[in-house]
Tab-separated table of C-alpha atoms and ligand atoms in Angstrom:
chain	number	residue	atom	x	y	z
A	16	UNK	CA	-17.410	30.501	-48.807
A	17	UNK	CA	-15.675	32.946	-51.416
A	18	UNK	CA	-14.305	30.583	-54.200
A	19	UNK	CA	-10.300	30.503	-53.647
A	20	UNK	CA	-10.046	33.331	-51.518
A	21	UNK	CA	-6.495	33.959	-50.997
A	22	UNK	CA	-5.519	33.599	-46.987
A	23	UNK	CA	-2.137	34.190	-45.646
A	24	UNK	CA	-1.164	33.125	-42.419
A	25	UNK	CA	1.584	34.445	-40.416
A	26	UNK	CA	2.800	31.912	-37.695
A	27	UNK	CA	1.059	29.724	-40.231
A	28	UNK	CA	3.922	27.107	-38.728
A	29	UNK	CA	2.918	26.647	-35.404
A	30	UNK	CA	0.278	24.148	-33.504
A	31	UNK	CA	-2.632	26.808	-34.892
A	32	UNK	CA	-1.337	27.554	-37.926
A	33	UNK	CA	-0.628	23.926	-38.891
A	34	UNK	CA	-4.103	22.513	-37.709
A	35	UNK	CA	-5.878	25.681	-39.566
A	36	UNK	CA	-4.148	25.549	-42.784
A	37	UNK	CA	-4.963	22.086	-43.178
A	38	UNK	CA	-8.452	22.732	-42.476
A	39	UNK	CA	-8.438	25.662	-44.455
A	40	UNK	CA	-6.645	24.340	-47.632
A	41	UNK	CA	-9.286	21.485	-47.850
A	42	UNK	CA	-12.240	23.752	-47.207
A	43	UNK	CA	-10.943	25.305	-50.992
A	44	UNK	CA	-8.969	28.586	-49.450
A	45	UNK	CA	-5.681	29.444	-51.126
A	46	UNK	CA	-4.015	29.468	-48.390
A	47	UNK	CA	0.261	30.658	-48.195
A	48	UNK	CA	1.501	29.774	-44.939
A	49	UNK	CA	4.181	31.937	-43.445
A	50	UNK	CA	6.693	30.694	-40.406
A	51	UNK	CA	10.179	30.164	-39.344
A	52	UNK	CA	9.687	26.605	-39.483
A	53	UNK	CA	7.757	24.104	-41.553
A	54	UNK	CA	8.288	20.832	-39.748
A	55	UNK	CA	4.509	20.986	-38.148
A	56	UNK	CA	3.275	21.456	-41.351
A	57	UNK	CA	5.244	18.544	-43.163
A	58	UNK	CA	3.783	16.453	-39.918
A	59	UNK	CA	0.219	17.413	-40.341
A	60	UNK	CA	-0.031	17.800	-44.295
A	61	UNK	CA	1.780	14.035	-44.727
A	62	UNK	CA	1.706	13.597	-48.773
A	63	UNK	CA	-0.747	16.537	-49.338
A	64	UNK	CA	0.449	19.428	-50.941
A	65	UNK	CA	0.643	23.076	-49.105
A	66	UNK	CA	2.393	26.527	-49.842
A	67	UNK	CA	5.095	27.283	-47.288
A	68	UNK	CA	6.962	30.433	-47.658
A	69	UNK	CA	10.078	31.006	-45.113
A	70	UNK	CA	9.183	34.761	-43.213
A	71	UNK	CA	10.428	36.642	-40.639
A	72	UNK	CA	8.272	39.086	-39.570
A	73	UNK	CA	10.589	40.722	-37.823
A	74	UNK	CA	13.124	40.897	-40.081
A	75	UNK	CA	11.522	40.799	-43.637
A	76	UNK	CA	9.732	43.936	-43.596
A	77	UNK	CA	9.400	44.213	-47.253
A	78	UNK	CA	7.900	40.661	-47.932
A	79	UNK	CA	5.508	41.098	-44.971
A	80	UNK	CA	4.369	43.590	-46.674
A	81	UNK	CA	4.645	42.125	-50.213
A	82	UNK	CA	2.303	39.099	-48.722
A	83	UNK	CA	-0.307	41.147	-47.062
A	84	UNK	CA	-0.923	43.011	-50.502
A	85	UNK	CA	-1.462	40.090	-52.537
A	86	UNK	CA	-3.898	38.445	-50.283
A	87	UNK	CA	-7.152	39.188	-49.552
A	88	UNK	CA	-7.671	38.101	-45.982
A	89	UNK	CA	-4.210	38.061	-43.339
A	90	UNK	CA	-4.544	35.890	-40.441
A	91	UNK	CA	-2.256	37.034	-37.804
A	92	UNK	CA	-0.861	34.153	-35.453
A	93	UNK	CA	3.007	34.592	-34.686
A	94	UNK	CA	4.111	35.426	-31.167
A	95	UNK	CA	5.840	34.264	-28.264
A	96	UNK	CA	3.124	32.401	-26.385
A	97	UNK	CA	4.933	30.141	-23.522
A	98	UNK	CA	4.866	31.383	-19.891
A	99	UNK	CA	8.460	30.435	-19.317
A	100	UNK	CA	9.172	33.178	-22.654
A	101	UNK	CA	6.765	35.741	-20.837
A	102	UNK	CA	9.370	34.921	-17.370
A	103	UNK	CA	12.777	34.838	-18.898
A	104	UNK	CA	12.136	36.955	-22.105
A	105	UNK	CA	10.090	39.753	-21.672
A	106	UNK	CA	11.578	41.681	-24.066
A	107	UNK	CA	11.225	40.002	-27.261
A	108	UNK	CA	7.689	39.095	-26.354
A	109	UNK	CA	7.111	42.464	-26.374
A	110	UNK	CA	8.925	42.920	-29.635
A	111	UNK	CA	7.320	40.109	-32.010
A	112	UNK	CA	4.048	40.384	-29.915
A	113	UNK	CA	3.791	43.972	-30.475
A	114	UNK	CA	6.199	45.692	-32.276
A	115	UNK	CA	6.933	43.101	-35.004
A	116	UNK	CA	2.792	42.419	-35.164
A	117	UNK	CA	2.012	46.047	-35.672
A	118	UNK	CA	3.837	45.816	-38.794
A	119	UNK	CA	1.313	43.278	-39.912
A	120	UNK	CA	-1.777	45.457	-38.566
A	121	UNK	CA	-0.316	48.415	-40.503
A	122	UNK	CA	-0.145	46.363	-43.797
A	123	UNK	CA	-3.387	45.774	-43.716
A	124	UNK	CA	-4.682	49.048	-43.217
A	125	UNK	CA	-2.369	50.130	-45.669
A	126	UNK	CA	-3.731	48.163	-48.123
A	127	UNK	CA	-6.802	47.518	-47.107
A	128	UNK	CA	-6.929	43.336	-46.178
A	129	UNK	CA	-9.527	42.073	-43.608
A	130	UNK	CA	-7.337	41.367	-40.708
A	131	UNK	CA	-7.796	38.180	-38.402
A	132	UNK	CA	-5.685	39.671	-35.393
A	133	UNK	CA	-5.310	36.643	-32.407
A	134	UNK	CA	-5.392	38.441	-29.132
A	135	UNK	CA	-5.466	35.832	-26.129
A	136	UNK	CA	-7.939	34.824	-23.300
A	137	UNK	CA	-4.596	36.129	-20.694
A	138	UNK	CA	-5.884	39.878	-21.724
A	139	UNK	CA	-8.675	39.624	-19.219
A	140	UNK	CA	-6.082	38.524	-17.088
A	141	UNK	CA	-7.301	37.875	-12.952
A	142	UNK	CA	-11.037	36.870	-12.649
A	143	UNK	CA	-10.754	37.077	-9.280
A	144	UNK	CA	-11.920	34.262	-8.315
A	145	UNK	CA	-15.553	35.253	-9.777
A	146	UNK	CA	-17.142	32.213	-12.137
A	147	UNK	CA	-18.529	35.149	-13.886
A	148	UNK	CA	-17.757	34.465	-18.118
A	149	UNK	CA	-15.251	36.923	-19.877
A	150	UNK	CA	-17.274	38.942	-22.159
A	151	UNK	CA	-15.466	40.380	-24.868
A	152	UNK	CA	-17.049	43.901	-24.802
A	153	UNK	CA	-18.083	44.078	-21.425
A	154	UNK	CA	-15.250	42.582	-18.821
A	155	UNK	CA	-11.956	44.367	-17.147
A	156	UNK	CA	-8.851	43.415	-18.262
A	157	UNK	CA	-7.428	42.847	-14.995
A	158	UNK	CA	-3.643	42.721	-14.727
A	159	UNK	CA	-1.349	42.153	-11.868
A	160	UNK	CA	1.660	44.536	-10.999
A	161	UNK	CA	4.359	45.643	-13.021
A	162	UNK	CA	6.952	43.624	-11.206
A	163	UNK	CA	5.269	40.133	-12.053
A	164	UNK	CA	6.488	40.279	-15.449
A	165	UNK	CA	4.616	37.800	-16.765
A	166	UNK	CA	1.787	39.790	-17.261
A	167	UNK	CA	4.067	41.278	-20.460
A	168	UNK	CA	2.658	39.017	-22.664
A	169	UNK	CA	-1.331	39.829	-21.974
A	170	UNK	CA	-0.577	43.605	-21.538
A	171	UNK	CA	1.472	43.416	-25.575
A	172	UNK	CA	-1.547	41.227	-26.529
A	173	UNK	CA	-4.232	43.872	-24.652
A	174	UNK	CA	-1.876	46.984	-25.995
A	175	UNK	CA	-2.593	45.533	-29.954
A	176	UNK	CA	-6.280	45.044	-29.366
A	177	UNK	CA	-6.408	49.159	-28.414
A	178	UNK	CA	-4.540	49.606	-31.636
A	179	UNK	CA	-6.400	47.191	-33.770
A	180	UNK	CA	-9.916	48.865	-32.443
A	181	UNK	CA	-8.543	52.432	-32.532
A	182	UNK	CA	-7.136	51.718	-36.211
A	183	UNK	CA	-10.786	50.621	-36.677
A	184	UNK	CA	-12.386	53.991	-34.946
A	185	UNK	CA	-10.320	55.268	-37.596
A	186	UNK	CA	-12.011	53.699	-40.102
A	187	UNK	CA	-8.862	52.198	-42.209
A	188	UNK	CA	-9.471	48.592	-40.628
A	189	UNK	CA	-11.405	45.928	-41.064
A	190	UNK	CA	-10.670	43.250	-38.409
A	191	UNK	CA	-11.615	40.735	-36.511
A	192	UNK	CA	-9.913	39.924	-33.093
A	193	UNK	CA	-9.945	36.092	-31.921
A	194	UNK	CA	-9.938	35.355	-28.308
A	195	UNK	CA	-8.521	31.623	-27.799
A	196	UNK	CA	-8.876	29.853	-24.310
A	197	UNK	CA	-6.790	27.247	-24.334
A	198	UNK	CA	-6.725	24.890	-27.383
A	199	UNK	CA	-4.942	21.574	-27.632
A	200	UNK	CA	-4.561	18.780	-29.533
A	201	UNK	CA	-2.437	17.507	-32.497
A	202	UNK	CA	0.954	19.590	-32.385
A	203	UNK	CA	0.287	21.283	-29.323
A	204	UNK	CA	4.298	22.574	-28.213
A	205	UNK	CA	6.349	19.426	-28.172
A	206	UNK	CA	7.337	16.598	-26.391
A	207	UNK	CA	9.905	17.105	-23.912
A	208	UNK	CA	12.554	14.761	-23.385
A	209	UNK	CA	14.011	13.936	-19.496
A	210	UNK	CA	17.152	15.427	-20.955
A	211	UNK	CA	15.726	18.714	-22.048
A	212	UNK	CA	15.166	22.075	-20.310
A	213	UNK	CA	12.232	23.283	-22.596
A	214	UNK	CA	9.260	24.491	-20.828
A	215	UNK	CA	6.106	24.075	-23.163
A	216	UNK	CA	2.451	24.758	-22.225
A	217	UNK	CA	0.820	22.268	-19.871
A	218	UNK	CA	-0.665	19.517	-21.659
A	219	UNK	CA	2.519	18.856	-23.473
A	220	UNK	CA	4.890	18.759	-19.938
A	221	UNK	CA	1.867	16.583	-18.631
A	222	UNK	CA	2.035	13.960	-21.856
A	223	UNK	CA	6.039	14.489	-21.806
A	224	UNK	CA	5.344	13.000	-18.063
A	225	UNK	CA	3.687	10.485	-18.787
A	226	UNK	CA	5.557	9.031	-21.683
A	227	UNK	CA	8.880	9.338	-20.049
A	228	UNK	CA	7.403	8.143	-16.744
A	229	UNK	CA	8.804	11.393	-15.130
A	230	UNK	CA	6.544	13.220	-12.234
A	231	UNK	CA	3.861	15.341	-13.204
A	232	UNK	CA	4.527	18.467	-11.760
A	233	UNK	CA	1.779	20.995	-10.392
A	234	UNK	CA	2.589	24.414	-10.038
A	235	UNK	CA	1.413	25.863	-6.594
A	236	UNK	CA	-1.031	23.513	-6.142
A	237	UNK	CA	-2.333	23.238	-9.244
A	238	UNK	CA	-5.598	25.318	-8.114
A	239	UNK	CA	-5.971	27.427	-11.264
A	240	UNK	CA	-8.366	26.773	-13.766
A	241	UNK	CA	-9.058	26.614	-17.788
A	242	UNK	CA	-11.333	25.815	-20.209
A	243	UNK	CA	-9.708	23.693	-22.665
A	244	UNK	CA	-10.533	23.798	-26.122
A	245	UNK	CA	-10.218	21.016	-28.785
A	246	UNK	CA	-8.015	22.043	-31.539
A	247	UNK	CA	-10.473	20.874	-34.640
A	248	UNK	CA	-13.746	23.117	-31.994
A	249	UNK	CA	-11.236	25.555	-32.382
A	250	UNK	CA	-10.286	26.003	-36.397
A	251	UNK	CA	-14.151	25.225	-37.129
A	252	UNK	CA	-14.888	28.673	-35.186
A	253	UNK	CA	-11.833	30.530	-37.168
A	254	UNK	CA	-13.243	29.408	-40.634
A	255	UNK	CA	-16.912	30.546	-39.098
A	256	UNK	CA	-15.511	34.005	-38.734
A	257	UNK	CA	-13.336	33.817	-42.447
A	258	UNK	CA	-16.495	33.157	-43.503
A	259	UNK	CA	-19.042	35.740	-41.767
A	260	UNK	CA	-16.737	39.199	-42.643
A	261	UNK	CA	-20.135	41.311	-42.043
A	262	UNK	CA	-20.855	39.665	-38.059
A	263	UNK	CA	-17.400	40.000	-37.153
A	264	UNK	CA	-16.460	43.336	-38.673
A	265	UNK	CA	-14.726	45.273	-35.995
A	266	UNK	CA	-15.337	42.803	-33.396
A	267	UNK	CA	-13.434	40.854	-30.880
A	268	UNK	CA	-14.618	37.113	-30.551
A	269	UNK	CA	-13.533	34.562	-28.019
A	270	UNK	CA	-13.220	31.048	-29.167
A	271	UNK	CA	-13.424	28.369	-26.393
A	272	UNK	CA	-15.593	25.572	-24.359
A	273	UNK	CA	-16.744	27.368	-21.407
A	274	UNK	CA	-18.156	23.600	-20.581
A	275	UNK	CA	-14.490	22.029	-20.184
A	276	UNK	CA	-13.187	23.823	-17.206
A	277	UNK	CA	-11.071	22.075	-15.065
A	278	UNK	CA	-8.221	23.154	-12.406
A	279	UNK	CA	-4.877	21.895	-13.125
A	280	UNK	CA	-4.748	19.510	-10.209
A	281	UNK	CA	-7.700	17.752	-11.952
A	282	UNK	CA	-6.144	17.596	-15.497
A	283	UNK	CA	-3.236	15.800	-13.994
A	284	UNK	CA	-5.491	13.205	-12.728
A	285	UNK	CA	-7.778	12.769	-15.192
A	286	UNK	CA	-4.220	12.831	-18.390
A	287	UNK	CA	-3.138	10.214	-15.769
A	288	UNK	CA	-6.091	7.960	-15.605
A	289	UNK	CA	-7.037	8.325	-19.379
A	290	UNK	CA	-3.332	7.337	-20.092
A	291	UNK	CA	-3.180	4.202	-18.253
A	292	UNK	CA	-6.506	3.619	-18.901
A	293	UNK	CA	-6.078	3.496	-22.885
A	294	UNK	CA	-2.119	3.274	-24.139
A	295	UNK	CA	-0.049	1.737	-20.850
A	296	UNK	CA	-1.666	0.412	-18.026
A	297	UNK	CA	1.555	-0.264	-15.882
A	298	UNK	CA	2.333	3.314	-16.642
A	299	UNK	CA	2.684	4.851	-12.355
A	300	UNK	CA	4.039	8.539	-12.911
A	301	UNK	CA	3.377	10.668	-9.434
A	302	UNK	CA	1.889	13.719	-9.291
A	303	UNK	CA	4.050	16.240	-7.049
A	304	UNK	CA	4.067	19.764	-5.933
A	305	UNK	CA	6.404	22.529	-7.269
A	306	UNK	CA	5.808	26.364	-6.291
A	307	UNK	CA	5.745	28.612	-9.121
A	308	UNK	CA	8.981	30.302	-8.004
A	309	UNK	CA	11.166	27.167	-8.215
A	310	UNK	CA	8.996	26.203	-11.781
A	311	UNK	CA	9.116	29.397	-13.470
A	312	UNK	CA	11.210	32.386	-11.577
A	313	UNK	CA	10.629	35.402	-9.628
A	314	UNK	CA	7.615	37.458	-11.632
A	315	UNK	CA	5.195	34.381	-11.705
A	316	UNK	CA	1.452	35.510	-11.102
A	317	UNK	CA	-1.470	33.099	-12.669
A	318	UNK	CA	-4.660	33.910	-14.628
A	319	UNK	CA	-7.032	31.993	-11.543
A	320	UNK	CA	-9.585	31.222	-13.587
A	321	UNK	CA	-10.840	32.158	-17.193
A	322	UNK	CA	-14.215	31.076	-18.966
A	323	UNK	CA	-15.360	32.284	-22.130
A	324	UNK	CA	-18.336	33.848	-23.123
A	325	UNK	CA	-19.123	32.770	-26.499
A	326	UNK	CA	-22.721	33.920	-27.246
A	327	UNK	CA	-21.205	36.106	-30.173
A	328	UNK	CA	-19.954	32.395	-31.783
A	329	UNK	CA	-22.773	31.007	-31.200
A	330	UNK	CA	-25.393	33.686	-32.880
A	331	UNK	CA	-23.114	32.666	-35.714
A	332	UNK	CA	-24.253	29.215	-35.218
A	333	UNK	CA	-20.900	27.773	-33.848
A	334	UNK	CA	-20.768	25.456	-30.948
A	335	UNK	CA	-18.064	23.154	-29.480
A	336	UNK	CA	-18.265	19.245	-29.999
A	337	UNK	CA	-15.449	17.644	-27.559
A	338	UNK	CA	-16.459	17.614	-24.269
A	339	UNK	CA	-13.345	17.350	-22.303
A	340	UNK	CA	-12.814	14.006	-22.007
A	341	UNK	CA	-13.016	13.919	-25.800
A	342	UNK	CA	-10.747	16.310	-26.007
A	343	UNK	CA	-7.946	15.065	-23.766
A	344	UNK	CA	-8.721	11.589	-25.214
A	345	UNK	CA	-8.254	12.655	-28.696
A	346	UNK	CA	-5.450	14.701	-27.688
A	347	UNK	CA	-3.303	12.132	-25.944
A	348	UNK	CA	-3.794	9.563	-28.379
A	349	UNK	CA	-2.390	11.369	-31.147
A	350	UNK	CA	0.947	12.113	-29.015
A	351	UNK	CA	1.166	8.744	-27.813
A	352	UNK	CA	0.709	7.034	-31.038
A	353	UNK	CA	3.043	9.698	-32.985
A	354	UNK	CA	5.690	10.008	-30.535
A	355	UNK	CA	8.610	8.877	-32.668
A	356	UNK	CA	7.909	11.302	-35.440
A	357	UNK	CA	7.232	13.739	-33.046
A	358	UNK	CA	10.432	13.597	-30.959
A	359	UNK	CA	12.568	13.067	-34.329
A	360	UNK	CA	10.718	16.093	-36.117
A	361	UNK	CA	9.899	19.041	-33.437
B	429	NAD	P1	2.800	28.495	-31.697
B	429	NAD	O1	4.017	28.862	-30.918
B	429	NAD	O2	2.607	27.060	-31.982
B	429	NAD	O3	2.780	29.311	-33.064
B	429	NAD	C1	3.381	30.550	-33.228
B	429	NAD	C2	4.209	30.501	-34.494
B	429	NAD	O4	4.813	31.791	-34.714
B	429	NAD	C3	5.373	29.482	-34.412
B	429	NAD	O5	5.253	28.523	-35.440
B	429	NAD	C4	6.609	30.333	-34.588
B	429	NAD	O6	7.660	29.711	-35.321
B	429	NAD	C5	6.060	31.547	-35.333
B	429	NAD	N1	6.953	32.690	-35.233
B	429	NAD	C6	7.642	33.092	-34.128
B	429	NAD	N2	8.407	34.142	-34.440
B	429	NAD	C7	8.208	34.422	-35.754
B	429	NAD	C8	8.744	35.379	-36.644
B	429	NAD	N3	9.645	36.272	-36.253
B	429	NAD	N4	8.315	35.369	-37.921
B	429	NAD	C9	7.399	34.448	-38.338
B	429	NAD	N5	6.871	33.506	-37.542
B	429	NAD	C10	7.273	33.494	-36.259
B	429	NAD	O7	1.538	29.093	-30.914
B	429	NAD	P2	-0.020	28.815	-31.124
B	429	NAD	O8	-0.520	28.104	-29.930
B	429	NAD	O9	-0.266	28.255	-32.464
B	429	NAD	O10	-0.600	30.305	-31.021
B	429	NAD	C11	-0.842	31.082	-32.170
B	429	NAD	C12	-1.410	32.439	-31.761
B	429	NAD	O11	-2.614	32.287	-31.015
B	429	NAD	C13	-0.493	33.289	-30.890
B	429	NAD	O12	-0.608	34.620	-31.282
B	429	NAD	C14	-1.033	33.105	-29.484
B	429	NAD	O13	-0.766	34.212	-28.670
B	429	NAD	C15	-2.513	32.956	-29.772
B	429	NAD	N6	-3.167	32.169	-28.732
B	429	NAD	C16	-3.085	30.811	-28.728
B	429	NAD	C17	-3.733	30.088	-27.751
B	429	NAD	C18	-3.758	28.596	-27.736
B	429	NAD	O14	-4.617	28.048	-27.046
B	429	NAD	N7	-2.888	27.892	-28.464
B	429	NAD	C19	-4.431	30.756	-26.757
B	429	NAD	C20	-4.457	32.139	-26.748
B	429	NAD	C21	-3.824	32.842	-27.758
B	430	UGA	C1	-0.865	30.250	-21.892
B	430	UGA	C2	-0.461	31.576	-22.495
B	430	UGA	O1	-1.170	32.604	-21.913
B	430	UGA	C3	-0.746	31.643	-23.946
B	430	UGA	O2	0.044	30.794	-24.706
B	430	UGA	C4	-2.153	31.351	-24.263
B	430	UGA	O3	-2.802	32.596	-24.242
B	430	UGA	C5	-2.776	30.391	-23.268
B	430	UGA	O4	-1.776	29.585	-22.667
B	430	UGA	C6	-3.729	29.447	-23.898
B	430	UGA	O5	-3.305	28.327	-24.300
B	430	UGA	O6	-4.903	29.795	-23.992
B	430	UGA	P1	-1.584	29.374	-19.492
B	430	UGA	O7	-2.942	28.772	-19.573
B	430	UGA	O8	-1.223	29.947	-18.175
B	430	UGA	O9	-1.439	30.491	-20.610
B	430	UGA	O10	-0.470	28.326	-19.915
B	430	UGA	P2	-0.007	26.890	-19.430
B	430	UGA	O11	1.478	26.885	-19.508
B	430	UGA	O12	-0.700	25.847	-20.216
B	430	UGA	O13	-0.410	26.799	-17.880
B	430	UGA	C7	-1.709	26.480	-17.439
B	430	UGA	C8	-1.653	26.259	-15.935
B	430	UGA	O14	-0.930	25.060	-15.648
B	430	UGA	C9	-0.980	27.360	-15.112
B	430	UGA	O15	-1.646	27.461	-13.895
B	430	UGA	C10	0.420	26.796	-14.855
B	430	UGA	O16	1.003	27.316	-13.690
B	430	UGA	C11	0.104	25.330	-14.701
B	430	UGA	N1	1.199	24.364	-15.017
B	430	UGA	C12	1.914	24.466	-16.158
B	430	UGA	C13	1.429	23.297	-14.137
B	430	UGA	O17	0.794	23.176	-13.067
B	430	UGA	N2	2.383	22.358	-14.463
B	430	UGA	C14	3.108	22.425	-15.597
B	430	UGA	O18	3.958	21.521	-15.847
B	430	UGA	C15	2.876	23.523	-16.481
């Protein structure tokens, strides 16, 4: 590791952001974490000290450029990354995912920082039912039509990787782009009261379920499958790539546990069993059927199935640790047994 190498992280705020700063700060980076919000961070740093600065990238042009010059590596994470944002707000995904990031991208090249761009596992989009691994250099991007809108979000994302890589043809970028597939754990979204309308990503409507004993819901038939990542597999791989800027110069790098694939209808019942199983054993929440239209809108397609490839992680000598009952374990128990501060924080 460069001694106090100066990161900052935009997004730094969010369930990433917070988990990787932390990480980061007590690995010995000088890290300045950028957001909207801080409350994440005041959740996961407790008594610890960490440096928060208030930035809107899509406002404060001038300090998002101000920050990117006096660091020496940028880690880009804001964006709108919920499906229900991608189905009721296409527009501003496309404006902070691409338009406001770009500002970020150009930064660096204009003053030459290493760039940590993350891109998202949805860019490769359909597999198509093959079991086939995405490969970062080799697979399709695969996209459905223009009128299912939710593919905005993974054609910004895919748009900003062409840029990134052409800025890097160029020769006035050095970047890395990160690939996640699916991370959760400790200030994943929120919780989700029975009163509330928010639609989060689905682990945290699944624990929402189960703590408010409402149904679990499955969206048309819960067929689809992920690989889902544990948050802590996850930061150990970004601080492997902070810390090998030669490998992953100019390269795009998926981060994920190609072992912990599981369709949705089987997360349901294995978050339901682990939960009664550990924290309430009374708890009965049902699992029902919703079709995506009625759960989401008109414009609804789904990724069927994505799996990583990560040989490029793990010639770096990276490999994942929570298998997935580990990870939904580890997970659960941390919303469970923070709920209050959770629900009176986020
Ligand atoms: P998150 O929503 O928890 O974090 C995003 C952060 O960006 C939030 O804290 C939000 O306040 C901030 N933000 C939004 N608008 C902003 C603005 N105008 N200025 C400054 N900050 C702003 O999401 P996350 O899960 O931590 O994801 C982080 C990144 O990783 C995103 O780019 C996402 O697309 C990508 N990603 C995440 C996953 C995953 O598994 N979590 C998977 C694929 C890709
Ligand atoms: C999301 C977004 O693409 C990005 O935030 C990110 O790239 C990605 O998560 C990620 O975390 O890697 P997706 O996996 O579709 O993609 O997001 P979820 O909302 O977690 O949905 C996963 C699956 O569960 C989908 O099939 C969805 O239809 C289903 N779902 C969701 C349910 O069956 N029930 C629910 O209550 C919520």
């Amino acid at each position: 590791m460069v001694e106090r190498q100066k990161v900052a992280i935009f997004g730094g705020g969010g369930f990433i952001g917070s988990n990787l700063g932390h990480r980061l700060s007590a690995a010995g980076y000088e890290c300045t974490l950028l957001d909207l919000v801080d409350n994440k961070l005041k959740l996961r740093f407790g008594n610890a000290p960490y440096r928060f600065d208030r930035c809107d990238i899509s406002a404060d042009d001038d300090a998002v450029d101000a920050v990117v010059a006096d660091h020496d590596t940028v880690i880009h994470l804001a964006a709108h990354v919920h499906p229900s944002a991608f189905m009721h707000a296409p527009l501003d995904v496309v404006q902070l995912n691409l338009f406001d990031a770009l500002k970020v991208v150009d930064a660096c090249a204009r003053h030459g920082r290493r760039l940590i761009h993350f891109s998202t596992c949805e860019v490769y989009g359909k597999a198509r039912g093959s079991a086939e691994p995405f490969n970062e250099d080799r697979s399709d991007c695969v996209l459905g039509p223009i009128g299912s809108h939710r593919w905005i979000y993974g054609c910004a994302k895919q748009l900003l990787d062409r840029i990134v890589h052409a800025h890097g043809l160029r020769g006035d970028l050095d970047y890395t782009i990160v690939r996640p597939f699916n991370f959760v754990g400790p200030l994943m979204d929120r919780l989700v009261r029975p009163t509330e309308t928010d639609n989060p990503r689905v682990f945290a409507h699944f624990m929402s379920a189960l703590l408010f004993r409402r149904p679990m819901q499955l969206v048309d038939g819960g067929h689809s499958r992920r690989c889902f990542t544990y948050i802590d597999d996850g930061t150990a791989a970004i601080q492997r790539i902070l810390e090998e800027p030669v490998a992953t110069r100019n390269q795009i790098v998926n981060i994920g546990n190609p072992a912990n694939e599981t369709t949705i209808r089987d997360l349901a019942h294995s978050m339901r069993a682990i939960y009664r199983r550990e924290f309430e054993p009374a708890a009965d929440v049902p699992i029902v059927d919703v079709d995506s239209r009625t759960f989401y809108g008109d414009g609804y397609e789904d990724c069927d199935r994505r799996v990583p490839d990560i040989g490029k992680l793990r010639a770096l000598g990276w490999a994942p640790h929570f298998d997935l009952e580990r990870t939904l374990v580890s997970s659960m128990r941390y919303f469970f047994t923070h709920r209050d501060a959770l629900l009176a924080t986020l």
